[in-house]
PDB file of C-alpha atoms in Angstrom:
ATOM      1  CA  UNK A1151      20.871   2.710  -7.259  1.00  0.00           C
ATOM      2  CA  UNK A1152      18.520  -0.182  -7.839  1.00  0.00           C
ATOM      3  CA  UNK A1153      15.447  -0.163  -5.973  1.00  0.00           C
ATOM      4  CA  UNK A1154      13.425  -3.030  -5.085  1.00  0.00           C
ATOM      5  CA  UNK A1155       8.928  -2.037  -4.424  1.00  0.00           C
ATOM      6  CA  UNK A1156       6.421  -3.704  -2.890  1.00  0.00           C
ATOM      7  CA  UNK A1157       3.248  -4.008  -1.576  1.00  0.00           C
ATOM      8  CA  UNK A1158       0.473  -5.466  -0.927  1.00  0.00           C
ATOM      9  CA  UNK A1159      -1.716  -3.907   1.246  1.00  0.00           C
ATOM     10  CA  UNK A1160      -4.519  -3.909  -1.479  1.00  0.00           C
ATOM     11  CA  UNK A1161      -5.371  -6.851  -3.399  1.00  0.00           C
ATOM     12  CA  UNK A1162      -2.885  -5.661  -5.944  1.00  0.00           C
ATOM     13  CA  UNK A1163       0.790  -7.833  -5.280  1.00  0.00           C
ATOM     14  CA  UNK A1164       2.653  -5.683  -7.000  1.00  0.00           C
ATOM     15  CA  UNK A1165       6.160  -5.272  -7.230  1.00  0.00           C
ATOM     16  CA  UNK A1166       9.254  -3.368  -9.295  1.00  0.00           C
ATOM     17  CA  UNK A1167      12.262  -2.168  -9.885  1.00  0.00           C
ATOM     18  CA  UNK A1168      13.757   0.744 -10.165  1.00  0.00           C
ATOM     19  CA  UNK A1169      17.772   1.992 -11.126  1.00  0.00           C
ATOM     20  CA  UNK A1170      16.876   5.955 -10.082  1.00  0.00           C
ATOM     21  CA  UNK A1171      15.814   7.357 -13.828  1.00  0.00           C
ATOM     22  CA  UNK A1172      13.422   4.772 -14.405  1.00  0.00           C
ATOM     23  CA  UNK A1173      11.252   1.764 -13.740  1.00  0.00           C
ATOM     24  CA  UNK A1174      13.287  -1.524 -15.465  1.00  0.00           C
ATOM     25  CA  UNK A1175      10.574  -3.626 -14.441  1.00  0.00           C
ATOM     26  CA  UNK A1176       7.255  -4.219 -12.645  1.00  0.00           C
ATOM     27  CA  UNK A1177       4.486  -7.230 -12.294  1.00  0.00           C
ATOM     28  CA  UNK A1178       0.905  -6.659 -10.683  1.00  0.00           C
ATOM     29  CA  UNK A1179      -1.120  -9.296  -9.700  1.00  0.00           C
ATOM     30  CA  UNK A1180      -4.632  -8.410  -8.515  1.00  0.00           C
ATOM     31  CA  UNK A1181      -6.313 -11.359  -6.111  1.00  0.00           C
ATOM     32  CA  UNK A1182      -7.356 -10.313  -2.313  1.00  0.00           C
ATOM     33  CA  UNK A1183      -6.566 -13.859  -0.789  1.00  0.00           C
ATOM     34  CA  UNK A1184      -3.529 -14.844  -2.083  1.00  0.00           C
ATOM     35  CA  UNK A1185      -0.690 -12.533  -1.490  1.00  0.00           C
ATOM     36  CA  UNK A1186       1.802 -14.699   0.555  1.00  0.00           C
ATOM     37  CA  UNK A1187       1.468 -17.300  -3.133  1.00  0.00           C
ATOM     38  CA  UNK A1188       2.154 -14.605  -5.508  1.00  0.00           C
ATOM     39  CA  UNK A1189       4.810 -11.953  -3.757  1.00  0.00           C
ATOM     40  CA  UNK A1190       7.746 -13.986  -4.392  1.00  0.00           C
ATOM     41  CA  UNK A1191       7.148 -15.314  -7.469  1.00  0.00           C
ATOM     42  CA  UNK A1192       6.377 -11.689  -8.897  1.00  0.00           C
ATOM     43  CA  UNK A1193       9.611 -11.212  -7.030  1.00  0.00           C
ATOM     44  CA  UNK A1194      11.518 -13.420  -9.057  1.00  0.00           C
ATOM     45  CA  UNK A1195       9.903 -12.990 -12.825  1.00  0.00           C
ATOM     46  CA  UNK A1196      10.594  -8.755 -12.120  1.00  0.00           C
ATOM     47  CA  UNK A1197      14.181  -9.917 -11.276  1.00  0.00           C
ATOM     48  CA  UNK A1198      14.375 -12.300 -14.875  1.00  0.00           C
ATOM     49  CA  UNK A1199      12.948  -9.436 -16.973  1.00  0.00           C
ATOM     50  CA  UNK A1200      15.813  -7.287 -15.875  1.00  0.00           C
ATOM     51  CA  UNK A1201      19.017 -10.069 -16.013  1.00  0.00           C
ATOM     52  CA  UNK A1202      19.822  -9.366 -12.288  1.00  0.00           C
ATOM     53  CA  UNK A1203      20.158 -11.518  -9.548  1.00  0.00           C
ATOM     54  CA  UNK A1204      18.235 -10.119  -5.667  1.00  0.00           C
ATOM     55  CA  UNK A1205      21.800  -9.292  -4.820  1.00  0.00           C
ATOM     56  CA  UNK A1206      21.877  -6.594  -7.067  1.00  0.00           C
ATOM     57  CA  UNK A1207      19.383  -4.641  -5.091  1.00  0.00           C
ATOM     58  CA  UNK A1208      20.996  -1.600  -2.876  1.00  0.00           C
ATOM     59  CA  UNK A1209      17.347  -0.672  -1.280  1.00  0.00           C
ATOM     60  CA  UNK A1210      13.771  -2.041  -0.636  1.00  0.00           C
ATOM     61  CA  UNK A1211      10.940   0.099  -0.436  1.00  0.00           C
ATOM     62  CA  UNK A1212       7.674  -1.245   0.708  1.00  0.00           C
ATOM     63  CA  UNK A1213       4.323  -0.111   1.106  1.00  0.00           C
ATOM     64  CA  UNK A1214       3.502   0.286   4.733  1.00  0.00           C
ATOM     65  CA  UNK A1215      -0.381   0.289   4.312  1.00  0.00           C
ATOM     66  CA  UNK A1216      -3.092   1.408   5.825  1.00  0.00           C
ATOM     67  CA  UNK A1217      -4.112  -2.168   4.696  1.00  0.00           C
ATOM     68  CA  UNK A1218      -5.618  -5.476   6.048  1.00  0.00           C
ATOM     69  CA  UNK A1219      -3.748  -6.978   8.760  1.00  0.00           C
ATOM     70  CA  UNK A1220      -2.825 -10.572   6.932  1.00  0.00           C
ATOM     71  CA  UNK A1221      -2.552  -9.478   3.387  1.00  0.00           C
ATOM     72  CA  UNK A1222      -0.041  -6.255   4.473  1.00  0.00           C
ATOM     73  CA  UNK A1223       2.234  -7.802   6.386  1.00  0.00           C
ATOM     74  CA  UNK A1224       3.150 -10.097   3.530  1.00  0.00           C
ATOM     75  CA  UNK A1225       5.270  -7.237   1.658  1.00  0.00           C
ATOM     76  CA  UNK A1226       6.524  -5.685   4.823  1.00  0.00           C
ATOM     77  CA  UNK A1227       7.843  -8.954   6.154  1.00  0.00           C
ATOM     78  CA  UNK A1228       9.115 -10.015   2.578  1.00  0.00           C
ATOM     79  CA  UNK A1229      10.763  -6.901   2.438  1.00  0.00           C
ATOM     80  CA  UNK A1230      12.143  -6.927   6.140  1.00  0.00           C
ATOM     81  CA  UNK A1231      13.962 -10.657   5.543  1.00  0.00           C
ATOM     82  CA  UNK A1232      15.159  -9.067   2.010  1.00  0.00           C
ATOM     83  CA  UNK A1233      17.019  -6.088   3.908  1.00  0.00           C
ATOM     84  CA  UNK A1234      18.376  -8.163   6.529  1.00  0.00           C
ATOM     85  CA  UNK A1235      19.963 -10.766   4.217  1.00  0.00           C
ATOM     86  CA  UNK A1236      20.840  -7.918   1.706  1.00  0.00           C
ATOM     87  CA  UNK A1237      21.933  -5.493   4.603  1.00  0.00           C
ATOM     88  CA  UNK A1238      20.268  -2.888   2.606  1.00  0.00           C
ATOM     89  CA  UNK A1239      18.194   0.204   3.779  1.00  0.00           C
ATOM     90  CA  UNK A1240      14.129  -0.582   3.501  1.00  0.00           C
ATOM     91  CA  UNK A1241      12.163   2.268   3.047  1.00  0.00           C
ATOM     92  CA  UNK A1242       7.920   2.802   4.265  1.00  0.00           C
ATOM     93  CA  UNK A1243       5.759   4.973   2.018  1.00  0.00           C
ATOM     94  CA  UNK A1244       2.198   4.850   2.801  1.00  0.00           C
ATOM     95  CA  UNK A1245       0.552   3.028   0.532  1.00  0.00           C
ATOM     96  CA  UNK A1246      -1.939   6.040  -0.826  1.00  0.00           C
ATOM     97  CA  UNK A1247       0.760   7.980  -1.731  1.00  0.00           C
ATOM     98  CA  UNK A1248       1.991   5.818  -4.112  1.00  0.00           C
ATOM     99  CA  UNK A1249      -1.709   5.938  -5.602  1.00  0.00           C
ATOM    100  CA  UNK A1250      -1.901   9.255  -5.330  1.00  0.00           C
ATOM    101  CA  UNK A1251       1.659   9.838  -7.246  1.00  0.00           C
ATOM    102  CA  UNK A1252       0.408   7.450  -9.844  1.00  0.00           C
ATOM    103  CA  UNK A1253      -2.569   9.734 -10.817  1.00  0.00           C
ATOM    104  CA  UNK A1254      -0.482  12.314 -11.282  1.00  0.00           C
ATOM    105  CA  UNK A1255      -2.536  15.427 -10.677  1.00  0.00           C
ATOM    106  CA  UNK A1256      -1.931  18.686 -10.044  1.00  0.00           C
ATOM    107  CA  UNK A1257      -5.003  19.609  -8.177  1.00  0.00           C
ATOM    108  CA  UNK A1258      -6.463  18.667  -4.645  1.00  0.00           C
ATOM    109  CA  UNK A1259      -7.950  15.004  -4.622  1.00  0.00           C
ATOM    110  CA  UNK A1260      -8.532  12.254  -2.203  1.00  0.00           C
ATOM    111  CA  UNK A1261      -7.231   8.353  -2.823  1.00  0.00           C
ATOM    112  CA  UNK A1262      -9.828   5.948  -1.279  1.00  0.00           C
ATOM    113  CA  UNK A1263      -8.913   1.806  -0.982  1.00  0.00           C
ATOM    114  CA  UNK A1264     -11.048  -0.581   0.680  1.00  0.00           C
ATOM    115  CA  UNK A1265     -11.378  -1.201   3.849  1.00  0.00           C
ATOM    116  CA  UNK A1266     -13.634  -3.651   3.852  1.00  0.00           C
ATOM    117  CA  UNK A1267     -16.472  -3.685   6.253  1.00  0.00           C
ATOM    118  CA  UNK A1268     -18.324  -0.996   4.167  1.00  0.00           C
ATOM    119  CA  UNK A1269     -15.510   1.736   4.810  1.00  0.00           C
ATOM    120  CA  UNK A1270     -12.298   2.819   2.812  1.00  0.00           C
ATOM    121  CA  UNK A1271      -8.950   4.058   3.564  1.00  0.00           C
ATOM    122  CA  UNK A1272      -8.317   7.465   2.329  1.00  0.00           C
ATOM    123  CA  UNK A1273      -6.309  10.617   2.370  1.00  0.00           C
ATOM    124  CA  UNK A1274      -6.748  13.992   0.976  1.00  0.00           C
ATOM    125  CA  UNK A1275      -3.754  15.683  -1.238  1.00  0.00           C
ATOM    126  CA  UNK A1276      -2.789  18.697  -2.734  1.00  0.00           C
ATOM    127  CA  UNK A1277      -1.220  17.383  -5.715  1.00  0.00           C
ATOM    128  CA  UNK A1278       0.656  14.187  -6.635  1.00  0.00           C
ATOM    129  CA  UNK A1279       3.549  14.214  -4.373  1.00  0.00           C
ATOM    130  CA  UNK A1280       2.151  16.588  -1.044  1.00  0.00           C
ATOM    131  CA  UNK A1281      -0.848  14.487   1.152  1.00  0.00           C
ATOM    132  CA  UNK A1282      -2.226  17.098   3.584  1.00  0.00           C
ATOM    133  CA  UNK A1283      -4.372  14.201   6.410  1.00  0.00           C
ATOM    134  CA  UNK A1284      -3.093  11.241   7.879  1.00  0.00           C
ATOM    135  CA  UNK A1285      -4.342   8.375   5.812  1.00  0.00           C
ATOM    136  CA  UNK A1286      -7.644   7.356   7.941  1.00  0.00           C
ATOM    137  CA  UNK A1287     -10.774   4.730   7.872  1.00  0.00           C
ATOM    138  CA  UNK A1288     -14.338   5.520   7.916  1.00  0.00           C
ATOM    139  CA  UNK A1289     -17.990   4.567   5.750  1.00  0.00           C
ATOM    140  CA  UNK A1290     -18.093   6.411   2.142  1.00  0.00           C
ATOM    141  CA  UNK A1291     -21.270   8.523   3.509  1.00  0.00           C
ATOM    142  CA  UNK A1292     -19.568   9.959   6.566  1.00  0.00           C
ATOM    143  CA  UNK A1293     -17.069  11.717   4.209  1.00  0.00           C
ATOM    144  CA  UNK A1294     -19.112  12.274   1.283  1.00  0.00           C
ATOM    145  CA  UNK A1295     -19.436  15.797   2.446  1.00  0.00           C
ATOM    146  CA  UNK A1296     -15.754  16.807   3.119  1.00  0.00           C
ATOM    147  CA  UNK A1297     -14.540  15.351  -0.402  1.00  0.00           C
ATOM    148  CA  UNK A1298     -17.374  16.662  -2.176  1.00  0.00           C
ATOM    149  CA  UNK A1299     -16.411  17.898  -5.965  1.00  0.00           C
ATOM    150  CA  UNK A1300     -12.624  16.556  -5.387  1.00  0.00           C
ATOM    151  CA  UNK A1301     -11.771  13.709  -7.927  1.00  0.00           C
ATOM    152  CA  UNK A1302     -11.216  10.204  -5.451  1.00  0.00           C
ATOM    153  CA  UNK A1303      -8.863   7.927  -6.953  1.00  0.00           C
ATOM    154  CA  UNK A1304      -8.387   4.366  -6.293  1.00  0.00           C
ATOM    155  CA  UNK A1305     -11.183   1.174  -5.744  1.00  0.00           C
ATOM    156  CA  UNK A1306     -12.641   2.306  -2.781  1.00  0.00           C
ATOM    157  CA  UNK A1307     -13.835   5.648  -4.090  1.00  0.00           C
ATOM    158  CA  UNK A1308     -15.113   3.319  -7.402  1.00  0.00           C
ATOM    159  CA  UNK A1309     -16.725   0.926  -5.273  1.00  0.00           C
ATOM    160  CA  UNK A1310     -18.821   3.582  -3.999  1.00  0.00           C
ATOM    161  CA  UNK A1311     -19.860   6.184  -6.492  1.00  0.00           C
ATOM    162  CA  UNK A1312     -22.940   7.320  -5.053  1.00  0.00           C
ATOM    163  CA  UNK A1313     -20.125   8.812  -2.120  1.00  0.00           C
ATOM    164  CA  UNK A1314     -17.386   9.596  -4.533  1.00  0.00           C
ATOM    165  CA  UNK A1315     -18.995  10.963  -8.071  1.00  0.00           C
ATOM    166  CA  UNK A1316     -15.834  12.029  -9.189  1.00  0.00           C
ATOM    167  CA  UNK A1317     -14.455   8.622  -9.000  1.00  0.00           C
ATOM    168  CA  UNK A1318     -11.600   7.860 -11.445  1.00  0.00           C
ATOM    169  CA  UNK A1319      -8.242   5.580 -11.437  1.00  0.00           C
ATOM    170  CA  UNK A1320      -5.976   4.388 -11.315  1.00  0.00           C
ATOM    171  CA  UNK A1321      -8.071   1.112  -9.392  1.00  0.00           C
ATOM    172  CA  UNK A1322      -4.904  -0.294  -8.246  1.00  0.00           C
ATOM    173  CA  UNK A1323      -1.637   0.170  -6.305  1.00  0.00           C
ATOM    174  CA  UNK A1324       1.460   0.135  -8.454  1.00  0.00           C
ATOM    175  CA  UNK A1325       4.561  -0.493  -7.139  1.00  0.00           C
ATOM    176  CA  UNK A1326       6.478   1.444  -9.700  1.00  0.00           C
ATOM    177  CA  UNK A1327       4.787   4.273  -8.820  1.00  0.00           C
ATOM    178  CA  UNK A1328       6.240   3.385  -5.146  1.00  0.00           C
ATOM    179  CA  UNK A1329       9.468   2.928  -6.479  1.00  0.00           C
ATOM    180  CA  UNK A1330       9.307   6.323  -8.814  1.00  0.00           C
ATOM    181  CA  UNK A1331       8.345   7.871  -5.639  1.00  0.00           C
ATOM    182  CA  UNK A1332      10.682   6.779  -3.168  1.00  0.00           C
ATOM    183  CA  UNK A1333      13.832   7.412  -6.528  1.00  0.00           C
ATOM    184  CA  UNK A1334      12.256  11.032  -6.259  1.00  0.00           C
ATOM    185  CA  UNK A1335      12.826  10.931  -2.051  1.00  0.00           C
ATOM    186  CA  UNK A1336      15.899   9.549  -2.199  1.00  0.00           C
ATOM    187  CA  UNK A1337      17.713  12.100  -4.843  1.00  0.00           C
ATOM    188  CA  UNK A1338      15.914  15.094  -2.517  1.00  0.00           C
ATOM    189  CA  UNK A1339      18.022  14.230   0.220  1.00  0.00           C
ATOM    190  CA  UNK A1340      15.691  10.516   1.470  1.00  0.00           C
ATOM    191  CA  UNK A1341      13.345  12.349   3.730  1.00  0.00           C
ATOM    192  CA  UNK A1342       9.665  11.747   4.250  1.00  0.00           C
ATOM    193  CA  UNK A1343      10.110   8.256   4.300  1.00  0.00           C
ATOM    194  CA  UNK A1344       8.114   5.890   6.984  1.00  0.00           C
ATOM    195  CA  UNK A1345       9.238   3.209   9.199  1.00  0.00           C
ATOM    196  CA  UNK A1346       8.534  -0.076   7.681  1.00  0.00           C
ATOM    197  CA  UNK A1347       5.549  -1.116   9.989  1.00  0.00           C
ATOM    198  CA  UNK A1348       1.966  -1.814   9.135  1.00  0.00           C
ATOM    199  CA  UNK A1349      -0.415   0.586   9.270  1.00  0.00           C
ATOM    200  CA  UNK A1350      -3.424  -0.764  10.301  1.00  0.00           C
ATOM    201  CA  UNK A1351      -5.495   1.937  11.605  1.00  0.00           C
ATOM    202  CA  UNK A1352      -7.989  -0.333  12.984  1.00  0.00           C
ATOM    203  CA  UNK A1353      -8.080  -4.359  15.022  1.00  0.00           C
ATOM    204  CA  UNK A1354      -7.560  -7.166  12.551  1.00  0.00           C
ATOM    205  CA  UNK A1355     -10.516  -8.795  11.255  1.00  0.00           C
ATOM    206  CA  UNK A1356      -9.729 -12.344  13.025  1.00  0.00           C
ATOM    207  CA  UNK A1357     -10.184 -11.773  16.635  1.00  0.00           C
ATOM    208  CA  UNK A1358     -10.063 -14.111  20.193  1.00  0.00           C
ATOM    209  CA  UNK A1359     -13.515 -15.050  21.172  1.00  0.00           C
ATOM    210  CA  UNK A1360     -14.209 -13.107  23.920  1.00  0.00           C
ATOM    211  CA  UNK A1361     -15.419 -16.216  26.377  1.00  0.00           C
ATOM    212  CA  UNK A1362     -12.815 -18.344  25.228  1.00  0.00           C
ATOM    213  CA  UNK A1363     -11.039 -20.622  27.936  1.00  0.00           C
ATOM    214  CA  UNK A1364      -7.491 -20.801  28.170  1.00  0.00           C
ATOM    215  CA  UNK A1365      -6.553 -24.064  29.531  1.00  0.00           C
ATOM    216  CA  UNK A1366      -2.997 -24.662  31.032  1.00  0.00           C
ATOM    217  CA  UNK A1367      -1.164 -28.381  31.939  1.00  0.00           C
ATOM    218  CA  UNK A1368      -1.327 -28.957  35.822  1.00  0.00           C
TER     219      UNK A1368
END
């Protein structure tokens, strides 16, 4: 097995791999506007640091958000073309579990990432591996209240501590926690897994004008 992770459906562009007992490689990137510029390249240097070539790769797993509409569908079309050329299986995780995995507790939490627009992304968990909500968006101070005294991991519940005092990391989505995830899925049998689609939960942020004038040749 040698699994190929990605996402970026934070500003993190992270990607890794992983033979099934452990991660050989990983690169993060953290920069919110430039995804498309750095996937690939991460792509290739996590390829060099482990002497393999892309068509070594028997599986792609890729993080299927909630995330911003451009910067998302990035990895999951990157990972998409990679499967198709590969003819390889790609697998979705939602992109707070593989926060929630990284943090590695054993208690009930919450992951929060922004949202932008003043609201996070965010899912509550029983432990590391088991997320008990659908991942969802709304403001910090409309959940304060139903997270109260449960550590939040991730930048969103750091961004807003007055909401989230028990704030901690890690900030960022790892992809080798994606990949250590998915490793864990796969040997159980390669259930839970998502369809590789974005998860947007909400309209992109570029819309049509609502008055605008479609004009069409005579």
């Amino acid at each position: 097995m040698l699994l190929l992770a990605m996402d970026t459906a934070t500003p993190a562009v992270t990607v890794a791999l992983h033979d099934g007992d452990s991660v050989v490689a990983e690169d993060t990137r953290v920069d919110a506007r430039r995804h498309g510029e750095l996937l690939l390249p991460a792509v290739d240097r996590v390829l060099a640091r482990a002497g393999l070539k892309l068509d070594a790769v028997t599986g792609l797993v890729v993080g299927v958000g909630p995330g911003p509409y451009t910067g998302l569908r990035v990895g999951l079309v990157t990972a998409a073309t990679f499967g198709s050329a590969l003819g390889v299986p790609v697998h979705g995780l939602c992109t707070l579990d593989g926060l929630a995995y990284a943090a590695g507790l054993d208690e009930p939490f919450a992951v929060a990432t922004d949202a932008r627009r003043k609201e996070v992304y965010w899912a509550r968990y029983d432990d590391s591996r088991t997320r008990v909500t659908e991942a969802a968006v709304d403001r910090p101070a409309d959940i304060a209240e139903r997270l109260a005294g449960l550590p939040v991991v991730g930048a969103g519940a750091l961004l807003y501590p007055e909401a989230f005092p028990e704030a901690r990391g890690p900030e960022h989505q790892s992809a080798a926690a994606l990949a250590a995830l998915a490793a864990e899925k796969l040997a159980a049998g390669g259930e839970g897994f998502l369809d590789p689609r974005p998860m947007y939960l909400r309209r992109p942020d570029a819309q049509v004008p609502k008055n605008y004038k479609v004009v069409t040749p005579k």
